[in-house]
């Protein structure tokens, strides 16, 4: 639930790109680059938490992770649902699909916009290369029917 | 942008061209028989001739030229394979030159000797059992049930290659709902039988009847799974788009031969006292045929060069296949008109036309699938 005036991406573009290119779930570091909790939060507490950047433990990133969906056994490692848990279960095998960043309530919308506009286009083809995309069944049909 | 073939590929093309002209074409007359309606044509050349052709092709380095070197092939690229396929398609003599389906390239270390090497050497034909009678591809009724350390296969598979005395089969079967697994099944495995009604003589011999593989409680060990269990359609991803380009090259070659036959016919055939070739309609038809062949050839070479550079060619291969299949069918019908009437021109044009027709049937089947 970031501040109304959020992080200006132009000021952190270099480090953000570094974070987004490193093969490990980027959500935690994107959260730390964000502006933190806004004063309009609806939590019934007296403590001043405005600007705090901790993980809320909502587990959105765990649920959104494509790698954990493919390999659910990795989830057995821990019951925690924090970004730290995501990093320890996924590690360097991260697809860099950025789904975890987009679903994190603590990441600034400016950063999410940057990812969608500047990084996702490049990601789609890379992910297809990774998974191979959908198989072209026509090729098999041709191979069978019209062998050389 | 360089449209000139490199020197080494020109040599490959020259070798294939000489092979077709000196070895395959002299067999055509004998293969097609004497009757105008191809009723005494034969489906294949005699076994000893075939062995001789294979020996010559090996000597020339044309045998299995497109198979990677580590699998015992020539290791030539897609463009070279296209050049060879284009030349081979210019003859009606069915000769496959050691061509092996790239699905077999996925054999693991243990399977290579017994299956891939045997197939590449030409000792055994490969029956590719993917399509089924009455089933809506890619759904399949053939099943693979896990049983102890192996699988039990049941079902029927259609194979569209020529029937062979020695074969090994690659069978796609559903190991669980919605997941196909590929199995290597050797000839003589108990429970595997083959029904072949392929005609050996007559014009029907050119239109192949599929061979039917019948699997009845056919037990294969788990070691015979090709690739990963349940991932049959992930096989050959690296090679299959390239194969589509090579197939397109074959259509171009067939069309080029038809043009050659048609122009000879037009120059030698007379109507109303002058050669047919002097008639503007025939000249126009020949020019259009030549133009469409040239267009198809450029598409094929461009796609093949792209594939050899390691770029993704899914789109280019599909475009080339679509254009060349339709182009070849169009050329066949125009050539029939130049010959003066019958839907199938007399031999050897007739045999080639039947081949082209087969390409078109395959294309129509594909269209039907998408509808």
PDB file of N, CA and C in Angstrom, chain A residues 24-32 53-63 65 68 78-91 100-101 103-107:
ATOM      1  N   UNK A  24      17.062 -14.280  -9.516  1.00  0.00           N
ATOM      2  CA  UNK A  24      16.506 -14.672  -8.222  1.00  0.00           C
ATOM      3  C   UNK A  24      15.246 -13.827  -8.069  1.00  0.00           C
ATOM      4  N   UNK A  25      14.227 -14.287  -7.328  1.00  0.00           N
ATOM      5  CA  UNK A  25      12.971 -13.531  -7.305  1.00  0.00           C
ATOM      6  C   UNK A  25      13.187 -12.074  -6.926  1.00  0.00           C
ATOM      7  N   UNK A  26      12.800 -11.137  -7.763  1.00  0.00           N
ATOM      8  CA  UNK A  26      13.139  -9.722  -7.534  1.00  0.00           C
ATOM      9  C   UNK A  26      12.176  -8.999  -6.597  1.00  0.00           C
ATOM     10  N   UNK A  27      11.139  -9.680  -6.095  1.00  0.00           N
ATOM     11  CA  UNK A  27      10.091  -8.959  -5.381  1.00  0.00           C
ATOM     12  C   UNK A  27      10.605  -8.252  -4.129  1.00  0.00           C
ATOM     13  N   UNK A  28      11.438  -8.924  -3.357  1.00  0.00           N
ATOM     14  CA  UNK A  28      11.894  -8.338  -2.098  1.00  0.00           C
ATOM     15  C   UNK A  28      12.664  -7.056  -2.316  1.00  0.00           C
ATOM     16  N   UNK A  29      13.577  -7.074  -3.292  1.00  0.00           N
ATOM     17  CA  UNK A  29      14.391  -5.886  -3.535  1.00  0.00           C
ATOM     18  C   UNK A  29      13.569  -4.770  -4.177  1.00  0.00           C
ATOM     19  N   UNK A  30      12.571  -5.139  -4.978  1.00  0.00           N
ATOM     20  CA  UNK A  30      11.684  -4.113  -5.534  1.00  0.00           C
ATOM     21  C   UNK A  30      10.879  -3.456  -4.416  1.00  0.00           C
ATOM     22  N   UNK A  31      10.509  -4.262  -3.430  1.00  0.00           N
ATOM     23  CA  UNK A  31       9.760  -3.726  -2.292  1.00  0.00           C
ATOM     24  C   UNK A  31      10.619  -2.713  -1.538  1.00  0.00           C
ATOM     25  N   UNK A  32      11.909  -3.043  -1.363  1.00  0.00           N
ATOM     26  CA  UNK A  32      12.798  -2.136  -0.645  1.00  0.00           C
ATOM     27  C   UNK A  32      13.071  -0.862  -1.442  1.00  0.00           C
ATOM     28  N   UNK A  53       8.849  -0.586   5.060  1.00  0.00           N
ATOM     29  CA  UNK A  53       8.934  -1.361   3.827  1.00  0.00           C
ATOM     30  C   UNK A  53       8.959  -2.868   4.062  1.00  0.00           C
ATOM     31  N   UNK A  54       8.535  -3.341   5.227  1.00  0.00           N
ATOM     32  CA  UNK A  54       8.609  -4.763   5.502  1.00  0.00           C
ATOM     33  C   UNK A  54       7.662  -5.571   4.606  1.00  0.00           C
ATOM     34  N   UNK A  55       7.997  -6.860   4.480  1.00  0.00           N
ATOM     35  CA  UNK A  55       7.089  -7.796   3.798  1.00  0.00           C
ATOM     36  C   UNK A  55       5.898  -8.025   4.710  1.00  0.00           C
ATOM     37  N   UNK A  56       4.700  -8.012   4.149  1.00  0.00           N
ATOM     38  CA  UNK A  56       3.498  -8.213   4.962  1.00  0.00           C
ATOM     39  C   UNK A  56       3.217  -9.689   5.198  1.00  0.00           C
ATOM     40  N   UNK A  57       3.855 -10.556   4.424  1.00  0.00           N
ATOM     41  CA  UNK A  57       3.605 -11.996   4.559  1.00  0.00           C
ATOM     42  C   UNK A  57       2.274 -12.415   3.956  1.00  0.00           C
ATOM     43  N   UNK A  58       1.793 -11.671   2.977  1.00  0.00           N
ATOM     44  CA  UNK A  58       0.482 -11.994   2.397  1.00  0.00           C
ATOM     45  C   UNK A  58       0.533 -13.243   1.532  1.00  0.00           C
ATOM     46  N   UNK A  59       1.733 -13.566   0.997  1.00  0.00           N
ATOM     47  CA  UNK A  59       1.871 -14.808   0.214  1.00  0.00           C
ATOM     48  C   UNK A  59       1.459 -14.690  -1.239  1.00  0.00           C
ATOM     49  N   UNK A  60       1.126 -13.480  -1.668  1.00  0.00           N
ATOM     50  CA  UNK A  60       0.731 -13.316  -3.081  1.00  0.00           C
ATOM     51  C   UNK A  60       1.826 -13.797  -4.030  1.00  0.00           C
ATOM     52  N   UNK A  61       3.073 -13.443  -3.670  1.00  0.00           N
ATOM     53  CA  UNK A  61       4.176 -13.788  -4.581  1.00  0.00           C
ATOM     54  C   UNK A  61       4.353 -15.292  -4.676  1.00  0.00           C
ATOM     55  N   UNK A  62       4.152 -16.005  -3.563  1.00  0.00           N
ATOM     56  CA  UNK A  62       4.270 -17.470  -3.562  1.00  0.00           C
ATOM     57  C   UNK A  62       3.194 -18.063  -4.462  1.00  0.00           C
ATOM     58  N   UNK A  63       1.978 -17.513  -4.360  1.00  0.00           N
ATOM     59  CA  UNK A  63       0.870 -18.042  -5.152  1.00  0.00           C
ATOM     60  C   UNK A  63       1.041 -17.744  -6.635  1.00  0.00           C
ATOM     61  N   UNK A  65       3.916 -17.433  -8.282  1.00  0.00           N
ATOM     62  CA  UNK A  65       5.172 -17.895  -8.880  1.00  0.00           C
ATOM     63  C   UNK A  65       4.938 -19.060  -9.840  1.00  0.00           C
ATOM     64  N   UNK A  68       7.036 -22.287  -8.839  1.00  0.00           N
ATOM     65  CA  UNK A  68       6.465 -23.069  -7.739  1.00  0.00           C
ATOM     66  C   UNK A  68       5.204 -23.793  -8.198  1.00  0.00           C
ATOM     67  N   UNK A  78       9.283 -24.818   3.300  1.00  0.00           N
ATOM     68  CA  UNK A  78       8.905 -23.900   4.383  1.00  0.00           C
ATOM     69  C   UNK A  78       7.422 -23.597   4.314  1.00  0.00           C
ATOM     70  N   UNK A  79       6.864 -23.260   5.462  1.00  0.00           N
ATOM     71  CA  UNK A  79       5.455 -22.881   5.479  1.00  0.00           C
ATOM     72  C   UNK A  79       5.298 -21.382   5.392  1.00  0.00           C
ATOM     73  N   UNK A  80       6.399 -20.651   5.489  1.00  0.00           N
ATOM     74  CA  UNK A  80       6.316 -19.189   5.446  1.00  0.00           C
ATOM     75  C   UNK A  80       5.880 -18.719   4.072  1.00  0.00           C
ATOM     76  N   UNK A  81       5.231 -17.570   4.041  1.00  0.00           N
ATOM     77  CA  UNK A  81       4.754 -17.041   2.772  1.00  0.00           C
ATOM     78  C   UNK A  81       5.281 -15.624   2.547  1.00  0.00           C
ATOM     79  N   UNK A  82       6.508 -15.411   2.945  1.00  0.00           N
ATOM     80  CA  UNK A  82       7.119 -14.097   2.763  1.00  0.00           C
ATOM     81  C   UNK A  82       7.973 -14.096   1.494  1.00  0.00           C
ATOM     82  N   UNK A  83       8.445 -12.908   1.120  1.00  0.00           N
ATOM     83  CA  UNK A  83       9.301 -12.831  -0.058  1.00  0.00           C
ATOM     84  C   UNK A  83      10.612 -13.543   0.201  1.00  0.00           C
ATOM     85  N   UNK A  84      11.041 -13.575   1.457  1.00  0.00           N
ATOM     86  CA  UNK A  84      12.261 -14.309   1.811  1.00  0.00           C
ATOM     87  C   UNK A  84      12.069 -15.797   1.542  1.00  0.00           C
ATOM     88  N   UNK A  85      10.855 -16.320   1.893  1.00  0.00           N
ATOM     89  CA  UNK A  85      10.552 -17.727   1.636  1.00  0.00           C
ATOM     90  C   UNK A  85      10.580 -17.999   0.134  1.00  0.00           C
ATOM     91  N   UNK A  86      10.062 -17.047  -0.653  1.00  0.00           N
ATOM     92  CA  UNK A  86      10.066 -17.212  -2.107  1.00  0.00           C
ATOM     93  C   UNK A  86      11.504 -17.312  -2.609  1.00  0.00           C
ATOM     94  N   UNK A  87      12.351 -16.415  -2.101  1.00  0.00           N
ATOM     95  CA  UNK A  87      13.742 -16.426  -2.562  1.00  0.00           C
ATOM     96  C   UNK A  87      14.444 -17.724  -2.200  1.00  0.00           C
ATOM     97  N   UNK A  88      14.134 -18.256  -1.018  1.00  0.00           N
ATOM     98  CA  UNK A  88      14.845 -19.472  -0.612  1.00  0.00           C
ATOM     99  C   UNK A  88      14.304 -20.701  -1.341  1.00  0.00           C
ATOM    100  N   UNK A  89      13.019 -20.698  -1.744  1.00  0.00           N
ATOM    101  CA  UNK A  89      12.506 -21.886  -2.437  1.00  0.00           C
ATOM    102  C   UNK A  89      12.803 -21.841  -3.932  1.00  0.00           C
ATOM    103  N   UNK A  90      12.862 -20.658  -4.498  1.00  0.00           N
ATOM    104  CA  UNK A  90      13.076 -20.542  -5.949  1.00  0.00           C
ATOM    105  C   UNK A  90      14.557 -20.369  -6.271  1.00  0.00           C
ATOM    106  N   UNK A  91      15.185 -19.452  -5.591  1.00  0.00           N
ATOM    107  CA  UNK A  91      16.611 -19.243  -5.775  1.00  0.00           C
ATOM    108  C   UNK A  91      16.974 -18.814  -7.187  1.00  0.00           C
ATOM    109  N   UNK A 100       5.743 -12.102  -9.373  1.00  0.00           N
ATOM    110  CA  UNK A 100       5.783 -11.838  -7.932  1.00  0.00           C
ATOM    111  C   UNK A 100       5.801 -10.336  -7.653  1.00  0.00           C
ATOM    112  N   UNK A 101       6.528  -9.581  -8.474  1.00  0.00           N
ATOM    113  CA  UNK A 101       6.594  -8.136  -8.256  1.00  0.00           C
ATOM    114  C   UNK A 101       5.216  -7.509  -8.505  1.00  0.00           C
ATOM    115  N   UNK A 103       2.280  -8.700  -8.162  1.00  0.00           N
ATOM    116  CA  UNK A 103       1.211  -8.980  -7.199  1.00  0.00           C
ATOM    117  C   UNK A 103       1.547  -8.483  -5.791  1.00  0.00           C
ATOM    118  N   UNK A 104       2.750  -7.929  -5.590  1.00  0.00           N
ATOM    119  CA  UNK A 104       3.150  -7.522  -4.237  1.00  0.00           C
ATOM    120  C   UNK A 104       2.466  -6.201  -3.852  1.00  0.00           C
ATOM    121  N   UNK A 105       1.740  -6.177  -2.706  1.00  0.00           N
ATOM    122  CA  UNK A 105       1.047  -4.937  -2.318  1.00  0.00           C
ATOM    123  C   UNK A 105       2.009  -3.856  -1.849  1.00  0.00           C
ATOM    124  N   UNK A 106       3.245  -4.198  -1.600  1.00  0.00           N
ATOM    125  CA  UNK A 106       4.212  -3.234  -1.063  1.00  0.00           C
ATOM    126  C   UNK A 106       5.099  -2.623  -2.142  1.00  0.00           C
ATOM    127  N   UNK A 107       4.916  -3.039  -3.392  1.00  0.00           N
ATOM    128  CA  UNK A 107       5.756  -2.481  -4.458  1.00  0.00           C
ATOM    129  C   UNK A 107       5.018  -1.323  -5.118  1.00  0.00           C
TER     130      UNK A 107
END
